PDB file of N, CA, C and O in Angstrom:
ATOM      1  N   MET T   3     115.184  98.531 119.641  1.00 46.00           N
ATOM      2  CA  MET T   3     113.810  98.843 119.344  1.00 46.00           C
ATOM      3  C   MET T   3     112.931  98.311 120.465  1.00 46.00           C
ATOM      4  O   MET T   3     113.105  97.202 120.930  1.00 46.00           O
ATOM      5  N   GLY T   4     111.973  99.109 120.907  1.00 52.00           N
ATOM      6  CA  GLY T   4     111.120  98.719 122.020  1.00 52.00           C
ATOM      7  C   GLY T   4     110.010  97.766 121.612  1.00 52.00           C
ATOM      8  O   GLY T   4     109.826  97.443 120.442  1.00 52.00           O
ATOM      9  N   LYS T   5     109.276  97.341 122.594  1.00 61.00           N
ATOM     10  CA  LYS T   5     108.136  96.445 122.377  1.00 61.00           C
ATOM     11  C   LYS T   5     107.065  97.152 121.546  1.00 61.00           C
ATOM     12  O   LYS T   5     106.800  98.339 121.728  1.00 61.00           O
ATOM     13  N   LEU T   6     106.426  96.418 120.666  1.00 68.00           N
ATOM     14  CA  LEU T   6     105.472  97.015 119.737  1.00 68.00           C
ATOM     15  C   LEU T   6     104.100  97.317 120.332  1.00 68.00           C
ATOM     16  O   LEU T   6     103.293  97.968 119.699  1.00 68.00           O
ATOM     17  N   GLN T   7     103.798  96.848 121.511  1.00 76.00           N
ATOM     18  CA  GLN T   7     102.509  97.105 122.163  1.00 76.00           C
ATOM     19  C   GLN T   7     101.335  96.658 121.293  1.00 76.00           C
ATOM     20  O   GLN T   7     100.381  97.381 121.060  1.00 76.00           O
ATOM     21  N   ARG T   8     101.405  95.434 120.813  1.00 77.00           N
ATOM     22  CA  ARG T   8     100.362  94.883 119.941  1.00 77.00           C
ATOM     23  C   ARG T   8      98.996  94.870 120.596  1.00 77.00           C
ATOM     24  O   ARG T   8      97.978  94.845 119.898  1.00 77.00           O
ATOM     25  N   GLU T   9      98.979  94.877 121.919  1.00 82.00           N
ATOM     26  CA  GLU T   9      97.694  94.826 122.611  1.00 82.00           C
ATOM     27  C   GLU T   9      96.842  96.052 122.333  1.00 82.00           C
ATOM     28  O   GLU T   9      95.641  96.043 122.594  1.00 82.00           O
ATOM     29  N   ILE T  10      97.426  97.108 121.787  1.00 87.00           N
ATOM     30  CA  ILE T  10      96.627  98.286 121.456  1.00 87.00           C
ATOM     31  C   ILE T  10      95.798  98.088 120.191  1.00 87.00           C
ATOM     32  O   ILE T  10      94.927  98.890 119.904  1.00 87.00           O
ATOM     33  N   ILE T  11      96.047  97.010 119.461  1.00 92.00           N
ATOM     34  CA  ILE T  11      95.236  96.722 118.276  1.00 92.00           C
ATOM     35  C   ILE T  11      93.886  96.207 118.775  1.00 92.00           C
ATOM     36  O   ILE T  11      93.761  95.078 119.229  1.00 92.00           O
ATOM     37  N   LYS T  12      92.895  97.073 118.720  1.00 92.00           N
ATOM     38  CA  LYS T  12      91.583  96.773 119.290  1.00 92.00           C
ATOM     39  C   LYS T  12      90.761  95.838 118.413  1.00 92.00           C
ATOM     40  O   LYS T  12      89.963  95.060 118.905  1.00 92.00           O
ATOM     41  N   GLU T  13      90.945  95.945 117.118  1.00 95.00           N
ATOM     42  CA  GLU T  13      90.159  95.150 116.180  1.00 95.00           C
ATOM     43  C   GLU T  13      90.628  93.698 116.209  1.00 95.00           C
ATOM     44  O   GLU T  13      91.820  93.428 116.280  1.00 95.00           O
ATOM     45  N   ASN T  14      89.675  92.770 116.120  1.00 94.00           N
ATOM     46  CA  ASN T  14      90.075  91.368 116.091  1.00 94.00           C
ATOM     47  C   ASN T  14      90.436  90.955 114.663  1.00 94.00           C
ATOM     48  O   ASN T  14      90.154  91.674 113.697  1.00 94.00           O
ATOM     49  N   LYS T  15      91.041  89.790 114.552  1.00 94.00           N
ATOM     50  CA  LYS T  15      91.514  89.306 113.257  1.00 94.00           C
ATOM     51  C   LYS T  15      90.375  89.178 112.250  1.00 94.00           C
ATOM     52  O   LYS T  15      90.524  89.552 111.088  1.00 94.00           O
ATOM     53  N   GLU T  16      89.250  88.665 112.674  1.00 96.00           N
ATOM     54  CA  GLU T  16      88.118  88.455 111.782  1.00 96.00           C
ATOM     55  C   GLU T  16      87.615  89.785 111.211  1.00 96.00           C
ATOM     56  O   GLU T  16      87.308  89.885 110.025  1.00 96.00           O
ATOM     57  N   TYR T  17      87.526  90.795 112.063  1.00 97.00           N
ATOM     58  CA  TYR T  17      87.094  92.117 111.600  1.00 97.00           C
ATOM     59  C   TYR T  17      88.065  92.655 110.555  1.00 97.00           C
ATOM     60  O   TYR T  17      87.653  93.164 109.505  1.00 97.00           O
ATOM     61  N   LEU T  18      89.356  92.547 110.836  1.00 97.00           N
ATOM     62  CA  LEU T  18      90.376  93.044 109.903  1.00 97.00           C
ATOM     63  C   LEU T  18      90.341  92.276 108.587  1.00 97.00           C
ATOM     64  O   LEU T  18      90.477  92.868 107.510  1.00 97.00           O
ATOM     65  N   GLU T  19      90.137  90.970 108.648  1.00 97.00           N
ATOM     66  CA  GLU T  19      90.063  90.165 107.425  1.00 97.00           C
ATOM     67  C   GLU T  19      88.826  90.532 106.598  1.00 97.00           C
ATOM     68  O   GLU T  19      88.913  90.599 105.366  1.00 97.00           O
ATOM     69  N   ASN T  20      87.706  90.790 107.248  1.00 97.00           N
ATOM     70  CA  ASN T  20      86.508  91.231 106.530  1.00 97.00           C
ATOM     71  C   ASN T  20      86.722  92.597 105.890  1.00 97.00           C
ATOM     72  O   ASN T  20      86.308  92.831 104.753  1.00 97.00           O
ATOM     73  N   LEU T  21      87.353  93.485 106.614  1.00 97.00           N
ATOM     74  CA  LEU T  21      87.677  94.804 106.083  1.00 97.00           C
ATOM     75  C   LEU T  21      88.588  94.674 104.865  1.00 97.00           C
ATOM     76  O   LEU T  21      88.407  95.365 103.857  1.00 97.00           O
ATOM     77  N   LEU T  22      89.531  93.770 104.940  1.00 96.00           N
ATOM     78  CA  LEU T  22      90.452  93.512 103.841  1.00 96.00           C
ATOM     79  C   LEU T  22      89.699  93.047 102.589  1.00 96.00           C
ATOM     80  O   LEU T  22      89.978  93.512 101.483  1.00 96.00           O
ATOM     81  N   LYS T  23      88.722  92.181 102.766  1.00 96.00           N
ATOM     82  CA  LYS T  23      87.930  91.670 101.643  1.00 96.00           C
ATOM     83  C   LYS T  23      87.107  92.765 100.976  1.00 96.00           C
ATOM     84  O   LYS T  23      86.856  92.715  99.774  1.00 96.00           O
ATOM     85  N   GLU T  24      86.690  93.753 101.769  1.00 96.00           N
ATOM     86  CA  GLU T  24      85.836  94.829 101.260  1.00 96.00           C
ATOM     87  C   GLU T  24      86.624  95.967 100.620  1.00 96.00           C
ATOM     88  O   GLU T  24      86.030  96.843  99.998  1.00 96.00           O
ATOM     89  N   THR T  25      87.930  95.956 100.764  1.00 95.00           N
ATOM     90  CA  THR T  25      88.760  97.070 100.321  1.00 95.00           C
ATOM     91  C   THR T  25      89.369  96.798  98.956  1.00 95.00           C
ATOM     92  O   THR T  25      89.880  95.708  98.712  1.00 95.00           O
ATOM     93  N   GLU T  26      89.333  97.793  98.094  1.00 94.00           N
ATOM     94  CA  GLU T  26      89.924  97.658  96.764  1.00 94.00           C
ATOM     95  C   GLU T  26      91.210  98.452  96.610  1.00 94.00           C
ATOM     96  O   GLU T  26      92.023  98.139  95.739  1.00 94.00           O
ATOM     97  N   ASN T  27      91.416  99.449  97.431  1.00 95.00           N
ATOM     98  CA  ASN T  27      92.608 100.297  97.341  1.00 95.00           C
ATOM     99  C   ASN T  27      93.815  99.532  97.876  1.00 95.00           C
ATOM    100  O   ASN T  27      93.864  99.173  99.053  1.00 95.00           O
ATOM    101  N   LYS T  28      94.820  99.297  97.010  1.00 92.00           N
ATOM    102  CA  LYS T  28      95.959  98.473  97.425  1.00 92.00           C
ATOM    103  C   LYS T  28      96.749  99.094  98.568  1.00 92.00           C
ATOM    104  O   LYS T  28      97.297  98.379  99.395  1.00 92.00           O
ATOM    105  N   HIS T  29      96.798 100.411  98.643  1.00 91.00           N
ATOM    106  CA  HIS T  29      97.530 101.055  99.734  1.00 91.00           C
ATOM    107  C   HIS T  29      96.840 100.807 101.081  1.00 91.00           C
ATOM    108  O   HIS T  29      97.499 100.592 102.093  1.00 91.00           O
ATOM    109  N   ILE T  30      95.534 100.823 101.079  1.00 96.00           N
ATOM    110  CA  ILE T  30      94.773 100.529 102.293  1.00 96.00           C
ATOM    111  C   ILE T  30      94.897  99.039 102.635  1.00 96.00           C
ATOM    112  O   ILE T  30      95.017  98.663 103.799  1.00 96.00           O
ATOM    113  N   ILE T  31      94.889  98.213 101.610  1.00 97.00           N
ATOM    114  CA  ILE T  31      95.062  96.767 101.817  1.00 97.00           C
ATOM    115  C   ILE T  31      96.368  96.490 102.554  1.00 97.00           C
ATOM    116  O   ILE T  31      96.402  95.699 103.499  1.00 97.00           O
ATOM    117  N   TYR T  32      97.447  97.128 102.155  1.00 97.00           N
ATOM    118  CA  TYR T  32      98.744  96.926 102.810  1.00 97.00           C
ATOM    119  C   TYR T  32      98.692  97.341 104.278  1.00 97.00           C
ATOM    120  O   TYR T  32      99.279  96.689 105.134  1.00 97.00           O
ATOM    121  N   ARG T  33      97.989  98.408 104.562  1.00 97.00           N
ATOM    122  CA  ARG T  33      97.881  98.876 105.951  1.00 97.00           C
ATOM    123  C   ARG T  33      97.110  97.880 106.812  1.00 97.00           C
ATOM    124  O   ARG T  33      97.497  97.596 107.948  1.00 97.00           O
ATOM    125  N   ILE T  34      96.035  97.352 106.258  1.00 97.00           N
ATOM    126  CA  ILE T  34      95.256  96.349 106.992  1.00 97.00           C
ATOM    127  C   ILE T  34      96.084  95.081 107.177  1.00 97.00           C
ATOM    128  O   ILE T  34      96.082  94.474 108.255  1.00 97.00           O
ATOM    129  N   GLN T  35      96.798  94.680 106.133  1.00 97.00           N
ATOM    130  CA  GLN T  35      97.646  93.491 106.239  1.00 97.00           C
ATOM    131  C   GLN T  35      98.702  93.666 107.324  1.00 97.00           C
ATOM    132  O   GLN T  35      99.000  92.724 108.052  1.00 97.00           O
ATOM    133  N   MET T  36      99.255  94.864 107.433  1.00 96.00           N
ATOM    134  CA  MET T  36     100.234  95.134 108.482  1.00 96.00           C
ATOM    135  C   MET T  36      99.631  94.848 109.848  1.00 96.00           C
ATOM    136  O   MET T  36     100.240  94.166 110.679  1.00 96.00           O
ATOM    137  N   LEU T  37      98.411  95.354 110.091  1.00 96.00           N
ATOM    138  CA  LEU T  37      97.753  95.116 111.378  1.00 96.00           C
ATOM    139  C   LEU T  37      97.497  93.633 111.609  1.00 96.00           C
ATOM    140  O   LEU T  37      97.682  93.138 112.722  1.00 96.00           O
ATOM    141  N   ILE T  38      97.091  92.928 110.573  1.00 96.00           N
ATOM    142  CA  ILE T  38      96.847  91.489 110.713  1.00 96.00           C
ATOM    143  C   ILE T  38      98.139  90.770 111.075  1.00 96.00           C
ATOM    144  O   ILE T  38      98.156  89.917 111.964  1.00 96.00           O
ATOM    145  N   PHE T  39      99.221  91.097 110.393  1.00 96.00           N
ATOM    146  CA  PHE T  39     100.515  90.477 110.714  1.00 96.00           C
ATOM    147  C   PHE T  39     100.901  90.741 112.171  1.00 96.00           C
ATOM    148  O   PHE T  39     101.332  89.835 112.882  1.00 96.00           O
ATOM    149  N   LEU T  40     100.744  91.978 112.620  1.00 94.00           N
ATOM    150  CA  LEU T  40     101.117  92.328 113.990  1.00 94.00           C
ATOM    151  C   LEU T  40     100.196  91.679 115.010  1.00 94.00           C
ATOM    152  O   LEU T  40     100.644  91.269 116.084  1.00 94.00           O
ATOM    153  N   LYS T  41      98.915  91.585 114.675  1.00 93.00           N
ATOM    154  CA  LYS T  41      97.934  91.004 115.592  1.00 93.00           C
ATOM    155  C   LYS T  41      98.114  89.493 115.743  1.00 93.00           C
ATOM    156  O   LYS T  41      97.975  88.954 116.832  1.00 93.00           O
ATOM    157  N   THR T  42      98.449  88.819 114.658  1.00 92.00           N
ATOM    158  CA  THR T  42      98.447  87.355 114.664  1.00 92.00           C
ATOM    159  C   THR T  42      99.818  86.718 114.855  1.00 92.00           C
ATOM    160  O   THR T  42      99.882  85.509 115.079  1.00 92.00           O
ATOM    161  N   ASN T  43     100.864  87.496 114.741  1.00 91.00           N
ATOM    162  CA  ASN T  43     102.226  86.963 114.889  1.00 91.00           C
ATOM    163  C   ASN T  43     102.938  87.682 116.034  1.00 91.00           C
ATOM    164  O   ASN T  43     103.567  88.712 115.824  1.00 91.00           O
ATOM    165  N   PRO T  44     102.848  87.156 117.242  1.00 80.00           N
ATOM    166  CA  PRO T  44     103.347  87.867 118.420  1.00 80.00           C
ATOM    167  C   PRO T  44     104.837  88.216 118.383  1.00 80.00           C
ATOM    168  O   PRO T  44     105.253  89.147 119.038  1.00 80.00           O
ATOM    169  N   GLU T  45     105.605  87.503 117.605  1.00 87.00           N
ATOM    170  CA  GLU T  45     107.051  87.754 117.587  1.00 87.00           C
ATOM    171  C   GLU T  45     107.522  88.568 116.391  1.00 87.00           C
ATOM    172  O   GLU T  45     108.692  88.926 116.326  1.00 87.00           O
ATOM    173  N   ILE T  46     106.636  88.862 115.443  1.00 91.00           N
ATOM    174  CA  ILE T  46     107.061  89.555 114.231  1.00 91.00           C
ATOM    175  C   ILE T  46     107.467  90.996 114.545  1.00 91.00           C
ATOM    176  O   ILE T  46     106.874  91.648 115.399  1.00 91.00           O
ATOM    177  N   LYS T  47     108.486  91.452 113.872  1.00 93.00           N
ATOM    178  CA  LYS T  47     108.990  92.819 114.042  1.00 93.00           C
ATOM    179  C   LYS T  47     108.595  93.651 112.834  1.00 93.00           C
ATOM    180  O   LYS T  47     108.289  93.117 111.765  1.00 93.00           O
ATOM    181  N   LEU T  48     108.618  94.962 112.993  1.00 94.00           N
ATOM    182  CA  LEU T  48     108.281  95.843 111.876  1.00 94.00           C
ATOM    183  C   LEU T  48     109.201  95.607 110.689  1.00 94.00           C
ATOM    184  O   LEU T  48     108.761  95.680 109.540  1.00 94.00           O
ATOM    185  N   THR T  49     110.459  95.313 110.947  1.00 94.00           N
ATOM    186  CA  THR T  49     111.395  95.041 109.846  1.00 94.00           C
ATOM    187  C   THR T  49     110.970  93.814 109.052  1.00 94.00           C
ATOM    188  O   THR T  49     111.146  93.764 107.837  1.00 94.00           O
ATOM    189  N   GLU T  50     110.381  92.844 109.727  1.00 95.00           N
ATOM    190  CA  GLU T  50     109.897  91.643 109.040  1.00 95.00           C
ATOM    191  C   GLU T  50     108.612  91.928 108.274  1.00 95.00           C
ATOM    192  O   GLU T  50     108.393  91.370 107.190  1.00 95.00           O
ATOM    193  N   VAL T  51     107.783  92.792 108.813  1.00 95.00           N
ATOM    194  CA  VAL T  51     106.551  93.160 108.114  1.00 95.00           C
ATOM    195  C   VAL T  51     106.884  93.844 106.795  1.00 95.00           C
ATOM    196  O   VAL T  51     106.274  93.555 105.763  1.00 95.00           O
ATOM    197  N   CYS T  52     107.882  94.716 106.795  1.00 93.00           N
ATOM    198  CA  CYS T  52     108.215  95.413 105.547  1.00 93.00           C
ATOM    199  C   CYS T  52     108.824  94.466 104.516  1.00 93.00           C
ATOM    200  O   CYS T  52     108.803  94.765 103.322  1.00 93.00           O
ATOM    201  N   GLU T  53     109.314  93.316 104.936  1.00 95.00           N
ATOM    202  CA  GLU T  53     109.784  92.306 103.987  1.00 95.00           C
ATOM    203  C   GLU T  53     108.608  91.543 103.372  1.00 95.00           C
ATOM    204  O   GLU T  53     108.733  91.001 102.276  1.00 95.00           O
ATOM    205  N   LEU T  54     107.477  91.511 104.055  1.00 95.00           N
ATOM    206  CA  LEU T  54     106.294  90.806 103.568  1.00 95.00           C
ATOM    207  C   LEU T  54     105.414  91.671 102.672  1.00 95.00           C
ATOM    208  O   LEU T  54     104.613  91.152 101.897  1.00 95.00           O
ATOM    209  N   LEU T  55     105.537  92.970 102.795  1.00 96.00           N
ATOM    210  CA  LEU T  55     104.738  93.910 102.020  1.00 96.00           C
ATOM    211  C   LEU T  55     105.661  94.761 101.151  1.00 96.00           C
ATOM    212  O   LEU T  55     106.802  95.019 101.529  1.00 96.00           O
ATOM    213  N   PRO T  56     105.172  95.235 100.019  1.00 95.00           N
ATOM    214  CA  PRO T  56     106.020  96.037  99.126  1.00 95.00           C
ATOM    215  C   PRO T  56     106.113  97.506  99.545  1.00 95.00           C
ATOM    216  O   PRO T  56     105.851  98.419  98.759  1.00 95.00           O
ATOM    217  N   VAL T  57     106.483  97.721 100.814  1.00 95.00           N
ATOM    218  CA  VAL T  57     106.656  99.080 101.336  1.00 95.00           C
ATOM    219  C   VAL T  57     107.914  99.136 102.193  1.00 95.00           C
ATOM    220  O   VAL T  57     108.382  98.115 102.688  1.00 95.00           O
ATOM    221  N   SER T  58     108.425 100.323 102.380  1.00 97.00           N
ATOM    222  CA  SER T  58     109.663 100.499 103.137  1.00 97.00           C
ATOM    223  C   SER T  58     109.423 100.430 104.647  1.00 97.00           C
ATOM    224  O   SER T  58     108.285 100.575 105.113  1.00 97.00           O
ATOM    225  N   TYR T  59     110.507 100.264 105.365  1.00 97.00           N
ATOM    226  CA  TYR T  59     110.428 100.244 106.825  1.00 97.00           C
ATOM    227  C   TYR T  59     109.884 101.570 107.347  1.00 97.00           C
ATOM    228  O   TYR T  59     109.042 101.580 108.252  1.00 97.00           O
ATOM    229  N   SER T  60     110.322 102.675 106.780  1.00 97.00           N
ATOM    230  CA  SER T  60     109.862 103.978 107.279  1.00 97.00           C
ATOM    231  C   SER T  60     108.354 104.140 107.084  1.00 97.00           C
ATOM    232  O   SER T  60     107.679 104.736 107.925  1.00 97.00           O
ATOM    233  N   THR T  61     107.823 103.588 106.013  1.00 97.00           N
ATOM    234  CA  THR T  61     106.377 103.642 105.780  1.00 97.00           C
ATOM    235  C   THR T  61     105.634 102.794 106.804  1.00 97.00           C
ATOM    236  O   THR T  61     104.644 103.244 107.393  1.00 97.00           O
ATOM    237  N   ILE T  62     106.110 101.576 107.041  1.00 96.00           N
ATOM    238  CA  ILE T  62     105.498 100.700 108.042  1.00 96.00           C
ATOM    239  C   ILE T  62     105.524 101.366 109.415  1.00 96.00           C
ATOM    240  O   ILE T  62     104.530 101.367 110.136  1.00 96.00           O
ATOM    241  N   ALA T  63     106.664 101.944 109.768  1.00 95.00           N
ATOM    242  CA  ALA T  63     106.802 102.611 111.069  1.00 95.00           C
ATOM    243  C   ALA T  63     105.840 103.799 111.171  1.00 95.00           C
ATOM    244  O   ALA T  63     105.218 104.011 112.216  1.00 95.00           O
ATOM    245  N   ARG T  64     105.688 104.547 110.090  1.00 96.00           N
ATOM    246  CA  ARG T  64     104.758 105.686 110.085  1.00 96.00           C
ATOM    247  C   ARG T  64     103.328 105.200 110.238  1.00 96.00           C
ATOM    248  O   ARG T  64     102.546 105.755 111.022  1.00 96.00           O
ATOM    249  N   TRP T  65     102.953 104.151 109.519  1.00 96.00           N
ATOM    250  CA  TRP T  65     101.605 103.605 109.638  1.00 96.00           C
ATOM    251  C   TRP T  65     101.342 103.135 111.059  1.00 96.00           C
ATOM    252  O   TRP T  65     100.276 103.372 111.609  1.00 96.00           O
ATOM    253  N   TRP T  66     102.310 102.441 111.635  1.00 95.00           N
ATOM    254  CA  TRP T  66     102.141 101.925 113.001  1.00 95.00           C
ATOM    255  C   TRP T  66     101.964 103.083 113.980  1.00 95.00           C
ATOM    256  O   TRP T  66     101.121 103.048 114.858  1.00 95.00           O
ATOM    257  N   ASN T  67     102.754 104.133 113.822  1.00 94.00           N
ATOM    258  CA  ASN T  67     102.631 105.309 114.695  1.00 94.00           C
ATOM    259  C   ASN T  67     101.279 105.993 114.514  1.00 94.00           C
ATOM    260  O   ASN T  67     100.667 106.428 115.489  1.00 94.00           O
ATOM    261  N   ASP T  68     100.823 106.103 113.270  1.00 95.00           N
ATOM    262  CA  ASP T  68      99.489 106.679 113.017  1.00 95.00           C
ATOM    263  C   ASP T  68      98.421 105.866 113.736  1.00 95.00           C
ATOM    264  O   ASP T  68      97.524 106.424 114.362  1.00 95.00           O
ATOM    265  N   TYR T  69      98.514 104.545 113.631  1.00 95.00           N
ATOM    266  CA  TYR T  69      97.525 103.691 114.283  1.00 95.00           C
ATOM    267  C   TYR T  69      97.587 103.857 115.799  1.00 95.00           C
ATOM    268  O   TYR T  69      96.549 103.995 116.447  1.00 95.00           O
ATOM    269  N   LYS T  70      98.776 103.846 116.364  1.00 92.00           N
ATOM    270  CA  LYS T  70      98.917 103.972 117.821  1.00 92.00           C
ATOM    271  C   LYS T  70      98.349 105.289 118.318  1.00 92.00           C
ATOM    272  O   LYS T  70      97.714 105.340 119.364  1.00 92.00           O
ATOM    273  N   LYS T  71      98.575 106.356 117.583  1.00 93.00           N
ATOM    274  CA  LYS T  71      98.143 107.677 118.032  1.00 93.00           C
ATOM    275  C   LYS T  71      96.666 107.941 117.797  1.00 93.00           C
ATOM    276  O   LYS T  71      96.005 108.551 118.630  1.00 93.00           O
ATOM    277  N   GLU T  72      96.152 107.485 116.633  1.00 93.00           N
ATOM    278  CA  GLU T  72      94.802 107.915 116.262  1.00 93.00           C
ATOM    279  C   GLU T  72      93.881 106.792 115.804  1.00 93.00           C
ATOM    280  O   GLU T  72      92.756 107.054 115.384  1.00 93.00           O
ATOM    281  N   GLY T  73      94.326 105.553 115.854  1.00 94.00           N
ATOM    282  CA  GLY T  73      93.453 104.428 115.573  1.00 94.00           C
ATOM    283  C   GLY T  73      93.274 104.078 114.108  1.00 94.00           C
ATOM    284  O   GLY T  73      93.946 104.604 113.219  1.00 94.00           O
ATOM    285  N   LEU T  74      92.330 103.182 113.889  1.00 96.00           N
ATOM    286  CA  LEU T  74      92.094 102.621 112.561  1.00 96.00           C
ATOM    287  C   LEU T  74      91.657 103.672 111.548  1.00 96.00           C
ATOM    288  O   LEU T  74      92.104 103.647 110.393  1.00 96.00           O
ATOM    289  N   ASN T  75      90.803 104.571 111.936  1.00 93.00           N
ATOM    290  CA  ASN T  75      90.329 105.604 110.993  1.00 93.00           C
ATOM    291  C   ASN T  75      91.476 106.409 110.421  1.00 93.00           C
ATOM    292  O   ASN T  75      91.505 106.693 109.220  1.00 93.00           O
ATOM    293  N   LYS T  76      92.421 106.792 111.235  1.00 91.00           N
ATOM    294  CA  LYS T  76      93.585 107.535 110.763  1.00 91.00           C
ATOM    295  C   LYS T  76      94.417 106.672 109.818  1.00 91.00           C
ATOM    296  O   LYS T  76      94.876 107.155 108.778  1.00 91.00           O
ATOM    297  N   LEU T  77      94.592 105.428 110.164  1.00 93.00           N
ATOM    298  CA  LEU T  77      95.399 104.519 109.335  1.00 93.00           C
ATOM    299  C   LEU T  77      94.782 104.351 107.950  1.00 93.00           C
ATOM    300  O   LEU T  77      95.500 104.229 106.962  1.00 93.00           O
ATOM    301  N   LEU T  78      93.468 104.353 107.880  1.00 93.00           N
ATOM    302  CA  LEU T  78      92.794 104.094 106.612  1.00 93.00           C
ATOM    303  C   LEU T  78      92.531 105.340 105.783  1.00 93.00           C
ATOM    304  O   LEU T  78      91.937 105.250 104.706  1.00 93.00           O
ATOM    305  N   GLU T  79      92.981 106.494 106.247  1.00 89.00           N
ATOM    306  CA  GLU T  79      92.790 107.741 105.468  1.00 89.00           C
ATOM    307  C   GLU T  79      93.580 107.693 104.180  1.00 89.00           C
ATOM    308  O   GLU T  79      94.655 107.189 104.105  1.00 89.00           O
TER     309      GLU T  79
END
């Protein structure tokens, strides 16, 4: 598996945490949490993220690809 390119996460941790506090939809919450985990834990892998959240690896990988291709707005749809 290649490098995750975490540097493409443009939003800072504080912004993501505030967004998390404002969100009530649990599916969106999981997506934001994924970004926070990737942003704040430089060594964490997608396989480890799916162990921390109640979603499958394929879902995490799809969310990450959506974010990489189209940004936060796409991820939060």
